[in-house]
mmCIF file of C-alpha atoms in Angstrom:
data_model
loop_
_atom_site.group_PDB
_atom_site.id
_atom_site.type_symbol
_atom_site.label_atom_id
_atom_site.label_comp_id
_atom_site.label_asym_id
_atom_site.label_seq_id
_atom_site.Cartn_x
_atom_site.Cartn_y
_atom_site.Cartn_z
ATOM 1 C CA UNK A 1 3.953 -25.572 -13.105
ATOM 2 C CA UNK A 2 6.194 -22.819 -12.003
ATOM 3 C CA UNK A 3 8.664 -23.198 -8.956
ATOM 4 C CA UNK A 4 6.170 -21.014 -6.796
ATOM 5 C CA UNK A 5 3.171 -23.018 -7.699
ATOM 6 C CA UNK A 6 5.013 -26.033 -6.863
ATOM 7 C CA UNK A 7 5.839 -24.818 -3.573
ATOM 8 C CA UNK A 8 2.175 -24.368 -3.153
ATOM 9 C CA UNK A 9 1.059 -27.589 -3.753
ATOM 10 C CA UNK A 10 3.592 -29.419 -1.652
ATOM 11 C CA UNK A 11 2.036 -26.989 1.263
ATOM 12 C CA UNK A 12 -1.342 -26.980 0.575
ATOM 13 C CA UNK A 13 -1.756 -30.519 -1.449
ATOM 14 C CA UNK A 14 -3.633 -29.194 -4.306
ATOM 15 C CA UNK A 15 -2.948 -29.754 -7.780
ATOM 16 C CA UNK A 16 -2.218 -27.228 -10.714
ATOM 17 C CA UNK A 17 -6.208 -27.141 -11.428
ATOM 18 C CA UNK A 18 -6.592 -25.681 -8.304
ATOM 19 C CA UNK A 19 -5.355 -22.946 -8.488
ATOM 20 C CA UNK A 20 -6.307 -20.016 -9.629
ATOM 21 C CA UNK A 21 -4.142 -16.118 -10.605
ATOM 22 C CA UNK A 22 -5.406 -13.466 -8.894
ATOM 23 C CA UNK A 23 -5.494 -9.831 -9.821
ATOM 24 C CA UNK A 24 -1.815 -8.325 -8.558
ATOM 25 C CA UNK A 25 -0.097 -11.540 -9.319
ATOM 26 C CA UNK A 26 1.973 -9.635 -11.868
ATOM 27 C CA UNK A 27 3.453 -8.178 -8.928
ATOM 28 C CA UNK A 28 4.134 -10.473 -6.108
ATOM 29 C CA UNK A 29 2.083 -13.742 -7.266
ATOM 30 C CA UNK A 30 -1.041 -14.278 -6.634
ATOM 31 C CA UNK A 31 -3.163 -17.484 -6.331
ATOM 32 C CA UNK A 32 -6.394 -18.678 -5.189
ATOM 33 C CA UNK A 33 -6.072 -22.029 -3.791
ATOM 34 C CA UNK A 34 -8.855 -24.712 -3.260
ATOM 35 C CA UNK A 35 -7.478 -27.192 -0.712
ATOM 36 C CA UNK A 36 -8.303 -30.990 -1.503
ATOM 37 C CA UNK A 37 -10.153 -31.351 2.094
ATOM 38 C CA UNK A 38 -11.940 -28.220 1.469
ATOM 39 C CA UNK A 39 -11.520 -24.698 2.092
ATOM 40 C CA UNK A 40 -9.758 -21.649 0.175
ATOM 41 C CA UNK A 41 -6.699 -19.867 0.902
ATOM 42 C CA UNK A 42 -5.014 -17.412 -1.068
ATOM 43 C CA UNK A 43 -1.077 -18.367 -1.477
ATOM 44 C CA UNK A 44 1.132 -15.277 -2.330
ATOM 45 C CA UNK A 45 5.053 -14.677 -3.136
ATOM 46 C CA UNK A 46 7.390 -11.896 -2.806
ATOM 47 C CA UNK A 47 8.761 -10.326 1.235
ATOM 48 C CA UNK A 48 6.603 -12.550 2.976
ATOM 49 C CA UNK A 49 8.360 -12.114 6.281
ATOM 50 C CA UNK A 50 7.877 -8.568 5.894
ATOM 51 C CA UNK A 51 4.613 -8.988 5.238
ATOM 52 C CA UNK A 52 3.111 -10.978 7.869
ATOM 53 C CA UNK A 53 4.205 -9.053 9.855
ATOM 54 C CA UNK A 54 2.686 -5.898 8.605
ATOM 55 C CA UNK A 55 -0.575 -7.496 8.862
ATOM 56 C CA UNK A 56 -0.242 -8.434 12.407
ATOM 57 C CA UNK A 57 0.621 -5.212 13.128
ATOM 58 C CA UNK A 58 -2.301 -4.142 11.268
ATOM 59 C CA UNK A 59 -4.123 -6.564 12.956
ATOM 60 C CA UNK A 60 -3.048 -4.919 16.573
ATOM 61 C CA UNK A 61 -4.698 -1.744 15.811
ATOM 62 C CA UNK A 62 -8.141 -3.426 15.296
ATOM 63 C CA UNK A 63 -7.959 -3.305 11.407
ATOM 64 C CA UNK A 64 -9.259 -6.171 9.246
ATOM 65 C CA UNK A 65 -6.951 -8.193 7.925
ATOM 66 C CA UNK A 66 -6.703 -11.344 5.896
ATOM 67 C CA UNK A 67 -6.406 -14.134 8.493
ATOM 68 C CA UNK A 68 -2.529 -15.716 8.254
ATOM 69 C CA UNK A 69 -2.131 -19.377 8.514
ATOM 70 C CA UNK A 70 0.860 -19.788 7.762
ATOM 71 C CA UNK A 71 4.456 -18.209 6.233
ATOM 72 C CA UNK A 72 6.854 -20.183 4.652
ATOM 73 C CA UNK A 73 10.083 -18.601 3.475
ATOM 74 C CA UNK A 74 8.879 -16.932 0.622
ATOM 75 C CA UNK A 75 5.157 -18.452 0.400
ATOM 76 C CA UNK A 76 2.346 -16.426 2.651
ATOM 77 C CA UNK A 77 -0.858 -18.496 2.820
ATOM 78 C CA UNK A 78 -3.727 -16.447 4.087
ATOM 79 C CA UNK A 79 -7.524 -17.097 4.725
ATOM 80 C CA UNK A 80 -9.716 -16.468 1.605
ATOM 81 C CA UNK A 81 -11.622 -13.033 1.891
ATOM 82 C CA UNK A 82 -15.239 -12.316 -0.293
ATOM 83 C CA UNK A 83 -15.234 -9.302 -1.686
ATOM 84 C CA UNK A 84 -17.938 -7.863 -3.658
ATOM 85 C CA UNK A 85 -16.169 -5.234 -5.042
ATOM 86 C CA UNK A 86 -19.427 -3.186 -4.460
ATOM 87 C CA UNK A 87 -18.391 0.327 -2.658
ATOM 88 C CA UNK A 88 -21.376 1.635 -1.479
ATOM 89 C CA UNK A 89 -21.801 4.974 1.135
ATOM 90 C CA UNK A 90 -22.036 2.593 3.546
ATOM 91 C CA UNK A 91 -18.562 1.083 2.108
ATOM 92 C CA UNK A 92 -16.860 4.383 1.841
ATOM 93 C CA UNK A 93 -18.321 5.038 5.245
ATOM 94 C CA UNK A 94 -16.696 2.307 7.049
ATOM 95 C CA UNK A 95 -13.408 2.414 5.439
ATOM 96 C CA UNK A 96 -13.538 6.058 7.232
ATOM 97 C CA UNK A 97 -14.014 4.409 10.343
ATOM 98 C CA UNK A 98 -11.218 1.556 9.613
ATOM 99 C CA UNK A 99 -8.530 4.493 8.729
ATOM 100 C CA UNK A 100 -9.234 6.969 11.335
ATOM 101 C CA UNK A 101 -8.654 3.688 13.610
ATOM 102 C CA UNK A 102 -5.822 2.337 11.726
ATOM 103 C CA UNK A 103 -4.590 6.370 12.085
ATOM 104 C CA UNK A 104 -5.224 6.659 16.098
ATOM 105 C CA UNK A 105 -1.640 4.495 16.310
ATOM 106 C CA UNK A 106 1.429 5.626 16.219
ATOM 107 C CA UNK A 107 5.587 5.136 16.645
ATOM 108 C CA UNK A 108 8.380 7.039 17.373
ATOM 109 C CA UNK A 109 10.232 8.216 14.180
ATOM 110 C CA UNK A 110 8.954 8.093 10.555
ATOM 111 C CA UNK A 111 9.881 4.586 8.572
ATOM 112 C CA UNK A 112 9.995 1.455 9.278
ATOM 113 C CA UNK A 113 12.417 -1.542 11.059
ATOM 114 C CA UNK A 114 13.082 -3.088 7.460
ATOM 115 C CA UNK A 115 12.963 -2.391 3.322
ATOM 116 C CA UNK A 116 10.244 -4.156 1.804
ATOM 117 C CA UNK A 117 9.441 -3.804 -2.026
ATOM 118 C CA UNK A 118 6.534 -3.491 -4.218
ATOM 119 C CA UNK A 119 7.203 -5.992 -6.589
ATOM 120 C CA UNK A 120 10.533 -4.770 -8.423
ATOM 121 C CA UNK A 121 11.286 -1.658 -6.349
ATOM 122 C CA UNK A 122 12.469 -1.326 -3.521
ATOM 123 C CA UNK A 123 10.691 0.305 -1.063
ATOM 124 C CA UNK A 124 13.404 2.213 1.688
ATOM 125 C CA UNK A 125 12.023 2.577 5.045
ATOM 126 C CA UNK A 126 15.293 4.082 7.211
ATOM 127 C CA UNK A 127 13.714 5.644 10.027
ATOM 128 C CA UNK A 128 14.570 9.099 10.306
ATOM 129 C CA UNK A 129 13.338 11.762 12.539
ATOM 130 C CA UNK A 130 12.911 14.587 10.313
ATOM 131 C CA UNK A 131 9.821 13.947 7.967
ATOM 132 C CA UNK A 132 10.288 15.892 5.269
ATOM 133 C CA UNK A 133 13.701 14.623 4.770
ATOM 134 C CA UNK A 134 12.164 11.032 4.881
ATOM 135 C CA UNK A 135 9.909 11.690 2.158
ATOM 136 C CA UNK A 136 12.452 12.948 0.351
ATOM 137 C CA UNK A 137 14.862 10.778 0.708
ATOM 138 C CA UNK A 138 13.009 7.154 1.446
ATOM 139 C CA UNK A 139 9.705 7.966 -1.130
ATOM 140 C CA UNK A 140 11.028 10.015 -3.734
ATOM 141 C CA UNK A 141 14.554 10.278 -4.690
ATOM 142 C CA UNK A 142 15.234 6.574 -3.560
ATOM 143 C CA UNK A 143 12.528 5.318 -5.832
ATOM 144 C CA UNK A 144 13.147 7.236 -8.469
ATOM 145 C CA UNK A 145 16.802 6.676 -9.200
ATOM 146 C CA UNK A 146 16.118 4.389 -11.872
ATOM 147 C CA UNK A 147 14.011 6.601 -13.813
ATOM 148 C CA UNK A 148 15.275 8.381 -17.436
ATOM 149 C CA UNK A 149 17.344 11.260 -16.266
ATOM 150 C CA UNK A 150 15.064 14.245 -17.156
ATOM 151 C CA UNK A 151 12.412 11.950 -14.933
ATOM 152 C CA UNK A 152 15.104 11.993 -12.156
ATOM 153 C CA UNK A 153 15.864 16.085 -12.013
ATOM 154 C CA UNK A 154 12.399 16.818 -11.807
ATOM 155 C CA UNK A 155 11.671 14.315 -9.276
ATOM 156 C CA UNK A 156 14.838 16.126 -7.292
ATOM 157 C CA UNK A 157 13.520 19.306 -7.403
ATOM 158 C CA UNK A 158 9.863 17.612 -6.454
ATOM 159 C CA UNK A 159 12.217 16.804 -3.337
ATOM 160 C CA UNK A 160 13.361 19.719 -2.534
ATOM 161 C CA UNK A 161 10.087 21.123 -2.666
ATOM 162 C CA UNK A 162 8.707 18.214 0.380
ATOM 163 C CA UNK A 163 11.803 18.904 2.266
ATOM 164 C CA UNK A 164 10.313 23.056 2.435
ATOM 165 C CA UNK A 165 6.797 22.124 2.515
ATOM 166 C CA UNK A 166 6.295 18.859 4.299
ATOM 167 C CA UNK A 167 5.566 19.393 8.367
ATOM 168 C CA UNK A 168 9.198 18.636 9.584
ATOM 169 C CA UNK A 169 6.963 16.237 12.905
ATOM 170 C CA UNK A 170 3.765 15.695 12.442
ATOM 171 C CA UNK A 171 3.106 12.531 14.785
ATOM 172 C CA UNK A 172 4.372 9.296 13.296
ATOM 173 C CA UNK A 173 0.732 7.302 12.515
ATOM 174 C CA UNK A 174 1.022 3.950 11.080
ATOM 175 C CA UNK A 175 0.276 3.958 7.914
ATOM 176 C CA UNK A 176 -1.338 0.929 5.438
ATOM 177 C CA UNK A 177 1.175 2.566 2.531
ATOM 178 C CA UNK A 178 -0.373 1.609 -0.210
ATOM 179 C CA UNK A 179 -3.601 2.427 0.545
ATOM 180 C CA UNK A 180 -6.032 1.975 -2.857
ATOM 181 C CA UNK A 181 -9.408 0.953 -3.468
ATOM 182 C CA UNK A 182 -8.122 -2.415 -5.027
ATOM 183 C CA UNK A 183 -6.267 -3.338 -1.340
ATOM 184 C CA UNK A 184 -9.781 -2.650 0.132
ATOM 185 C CA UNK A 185 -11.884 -6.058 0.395
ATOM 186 C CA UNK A 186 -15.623 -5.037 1.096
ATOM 187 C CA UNK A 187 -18.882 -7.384 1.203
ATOM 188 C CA UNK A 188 -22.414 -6.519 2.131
ATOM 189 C CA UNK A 189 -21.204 -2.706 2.917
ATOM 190 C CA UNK A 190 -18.963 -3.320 5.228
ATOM 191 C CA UNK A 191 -15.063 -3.377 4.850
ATOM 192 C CA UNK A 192 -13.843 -7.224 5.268
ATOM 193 C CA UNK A 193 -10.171 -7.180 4.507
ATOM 194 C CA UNK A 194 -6.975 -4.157 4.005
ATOM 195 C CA UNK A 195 -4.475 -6.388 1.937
ATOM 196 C CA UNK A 196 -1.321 -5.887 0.479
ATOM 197 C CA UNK A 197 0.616 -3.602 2.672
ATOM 198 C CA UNK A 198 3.208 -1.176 2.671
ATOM 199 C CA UNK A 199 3.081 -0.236 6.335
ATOM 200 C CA UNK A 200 5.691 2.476 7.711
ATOM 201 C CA UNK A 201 5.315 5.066 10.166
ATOM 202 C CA UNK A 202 4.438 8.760 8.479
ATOM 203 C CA UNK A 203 2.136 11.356 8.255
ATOM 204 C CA UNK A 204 -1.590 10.186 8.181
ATOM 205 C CA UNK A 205 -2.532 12.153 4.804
ATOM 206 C CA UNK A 206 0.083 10.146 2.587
ATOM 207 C CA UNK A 207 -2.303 6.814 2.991
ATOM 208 C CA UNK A 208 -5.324 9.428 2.305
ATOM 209 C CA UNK A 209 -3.590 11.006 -0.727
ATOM 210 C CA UNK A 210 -3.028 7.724 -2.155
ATOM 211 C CA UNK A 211 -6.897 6.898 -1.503
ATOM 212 C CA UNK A 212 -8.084 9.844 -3.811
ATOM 213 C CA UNK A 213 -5.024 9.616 -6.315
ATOM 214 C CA UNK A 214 -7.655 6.670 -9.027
ATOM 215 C CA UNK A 215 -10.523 7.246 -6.300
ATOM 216 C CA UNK A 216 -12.847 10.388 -4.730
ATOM 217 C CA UNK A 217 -13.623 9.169 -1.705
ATOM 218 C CA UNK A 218 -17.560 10.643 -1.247
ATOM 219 C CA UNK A 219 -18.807 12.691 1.771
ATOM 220 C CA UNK A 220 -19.686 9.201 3.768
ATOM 221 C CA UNK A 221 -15.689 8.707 3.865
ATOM 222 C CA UNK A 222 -14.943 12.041 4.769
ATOM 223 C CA UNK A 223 -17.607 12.185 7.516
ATOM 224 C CA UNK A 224 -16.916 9.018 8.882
ATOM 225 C CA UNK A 225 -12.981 9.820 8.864
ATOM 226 C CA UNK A 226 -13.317 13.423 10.011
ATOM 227 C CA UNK A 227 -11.666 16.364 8.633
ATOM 228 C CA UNK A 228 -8.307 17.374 7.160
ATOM 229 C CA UNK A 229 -5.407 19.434 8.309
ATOM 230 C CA UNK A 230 -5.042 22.584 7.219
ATOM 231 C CA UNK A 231 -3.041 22.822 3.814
ATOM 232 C CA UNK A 232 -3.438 19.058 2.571
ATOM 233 C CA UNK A 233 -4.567 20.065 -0.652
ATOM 234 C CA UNK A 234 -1.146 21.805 -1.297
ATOM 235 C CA UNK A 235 0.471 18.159 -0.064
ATOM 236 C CA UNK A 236 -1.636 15.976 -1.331
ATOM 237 C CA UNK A 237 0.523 16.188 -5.012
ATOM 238 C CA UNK A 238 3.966 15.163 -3.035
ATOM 239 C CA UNK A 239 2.404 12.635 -1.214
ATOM 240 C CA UNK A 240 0.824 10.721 -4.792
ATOM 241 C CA UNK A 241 4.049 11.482 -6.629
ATOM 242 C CA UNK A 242 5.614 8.692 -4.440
ATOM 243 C CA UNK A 243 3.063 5.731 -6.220
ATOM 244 C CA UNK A 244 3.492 7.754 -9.730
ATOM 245 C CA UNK A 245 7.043 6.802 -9.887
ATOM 246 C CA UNK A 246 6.718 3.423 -8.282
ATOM 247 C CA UNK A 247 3.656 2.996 -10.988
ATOM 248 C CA UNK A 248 6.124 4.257 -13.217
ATOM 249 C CA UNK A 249 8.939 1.873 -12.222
ATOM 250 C CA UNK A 250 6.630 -1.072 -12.573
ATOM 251 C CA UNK A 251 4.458 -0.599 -15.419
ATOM 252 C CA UNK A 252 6.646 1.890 -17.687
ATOM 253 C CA UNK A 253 5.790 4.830 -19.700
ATOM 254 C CA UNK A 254 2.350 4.395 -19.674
ATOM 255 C CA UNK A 255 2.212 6.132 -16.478
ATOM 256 C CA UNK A 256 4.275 9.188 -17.901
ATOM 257 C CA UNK A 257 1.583 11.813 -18.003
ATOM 258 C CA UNK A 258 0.339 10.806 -14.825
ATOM 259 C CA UNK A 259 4.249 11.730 -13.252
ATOM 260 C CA UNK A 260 4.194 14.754 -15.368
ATOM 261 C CA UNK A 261 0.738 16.178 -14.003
ATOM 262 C CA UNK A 262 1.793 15.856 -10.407
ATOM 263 C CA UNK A 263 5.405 16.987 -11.026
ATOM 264 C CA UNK A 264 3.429 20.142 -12.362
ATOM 265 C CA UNK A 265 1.218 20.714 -9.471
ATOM 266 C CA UNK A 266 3.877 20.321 -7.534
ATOM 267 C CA UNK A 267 6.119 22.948 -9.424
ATOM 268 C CA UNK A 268 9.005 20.610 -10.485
#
């Protein structure tokens, strides 16, 4: 039994056979937990601080969220969430509604109070008032400084590229960060759970980008959302080269052409 399984058990009072890896444990680990008295919780590692509260703060702005019961320096134990995994219109539909909700808060500059990481890389959230230069800075250059160095010089030039195209304050909308179809719990049509966040304060289209960078969100999503400014298509590319590299950074060089494709839309 690893050290974060025992940790588990001495909270939770289940054995080893009760416990179950779930998908994204490579990343922060992941179990499913069957309590002894009854009852399922899912136990995960990693920020968990940082994570709880992200959720609350999800929470706050009427979002779904896992219920927390319980952080414990480095163990997160949160109420088990079904999930059918079955995106219907009606799915996509109220995932709109959920995001333009989650979107209709905001802060006052672009980041977030502390760092957090996605697994192995750290994610930089100095607030800054200039958004452009956060992206930049915070989701592309910082991430990518431990890429090969012909990886590196195109992601600066990607960089300079935000810093002239990005809006320099558009309104600072809280953002889920990491906003993909496999953070989505849904059941019966309806969306039960956001998990896993990244949450920082940005522009609203970098949690939508993300959404159509493995997905195509249909028409029910769009409708229920509501429309897009004016140019996103052009930003969409900077805003999805952010999880490229962190994809990149995690996973390795299977991710390559992906980088390459949006480092060539982007003309880097």
């Amino acid at each position: 039994m690893s050290a974060f399984s025992e940790r588990v058990a001495e909270l939770t009072g289940a054995g080893e056979e009760a416990m179950e890896r779930l998908a994204g444990g490579d990343v922060s680990g992941t179990l499913r937990v069957t309590r002894p008295e009854g009852g399922t919780v899912v136990a995960k590692g990693g920020m968990t601080a940082v994570e709880a509260m992200m959720l609350r703060r999800l929470a706050e702005a009427g979002v779904p969220v896992p219920p927390i019961e319980g952080e414990y320096d480095g163990v997160l134990l949160l109420g088990f969430v079904e999930n059918d995994e079955l995106f219907s219109p009606r799915a996509w539909a109220d995932l709109g509604a959920v995001l333009r909700r989650l979107h209709g808060h905001s802060g006052e500059d672009y980041g977030w109070p502390v760092d957090f990481a996605a697994g192995s890389v750290l994610i930089s959230n100095r607030p800054s008032s200039d958004w452009g230069q956060f992206w930049a800075d915070e989701r592309l250059l910082a991430p990518a400084a431990l890429l090969d160095r012909p990886w590196r010089e195109r992601v600066a030039a990607a960089a300079e590229i935000a810093r002239a195209t990005l809006p320099a304050l558009p309104e600072p909308i809280l953002l889920h960060g990491d906003m993909w179809r496999g953070n989505v719990l849904v059941a019966d049509g309806e969306v039960r759970a956001l998990i896993d966040p990244i949450c920082y304060f940005g522009h609203a289209e970098a949690d939508l980008a993300m959404l159509s960078l493995f997905d195509a969100p249909p028409e029910e999503f769009w409708d229920a959302y509501g429309p897009l400014e004016t140019g996103a298509d052009i930003r969409r590319p900077i805003y999805e080269l952010f999880h490229a590299i962190v994809h990149m950074r995690l996973y390795g060089p299977r991710y390559g052409p992906l980088l390459d494709r949006l480092l060539t839309q982007i003309g880097a």
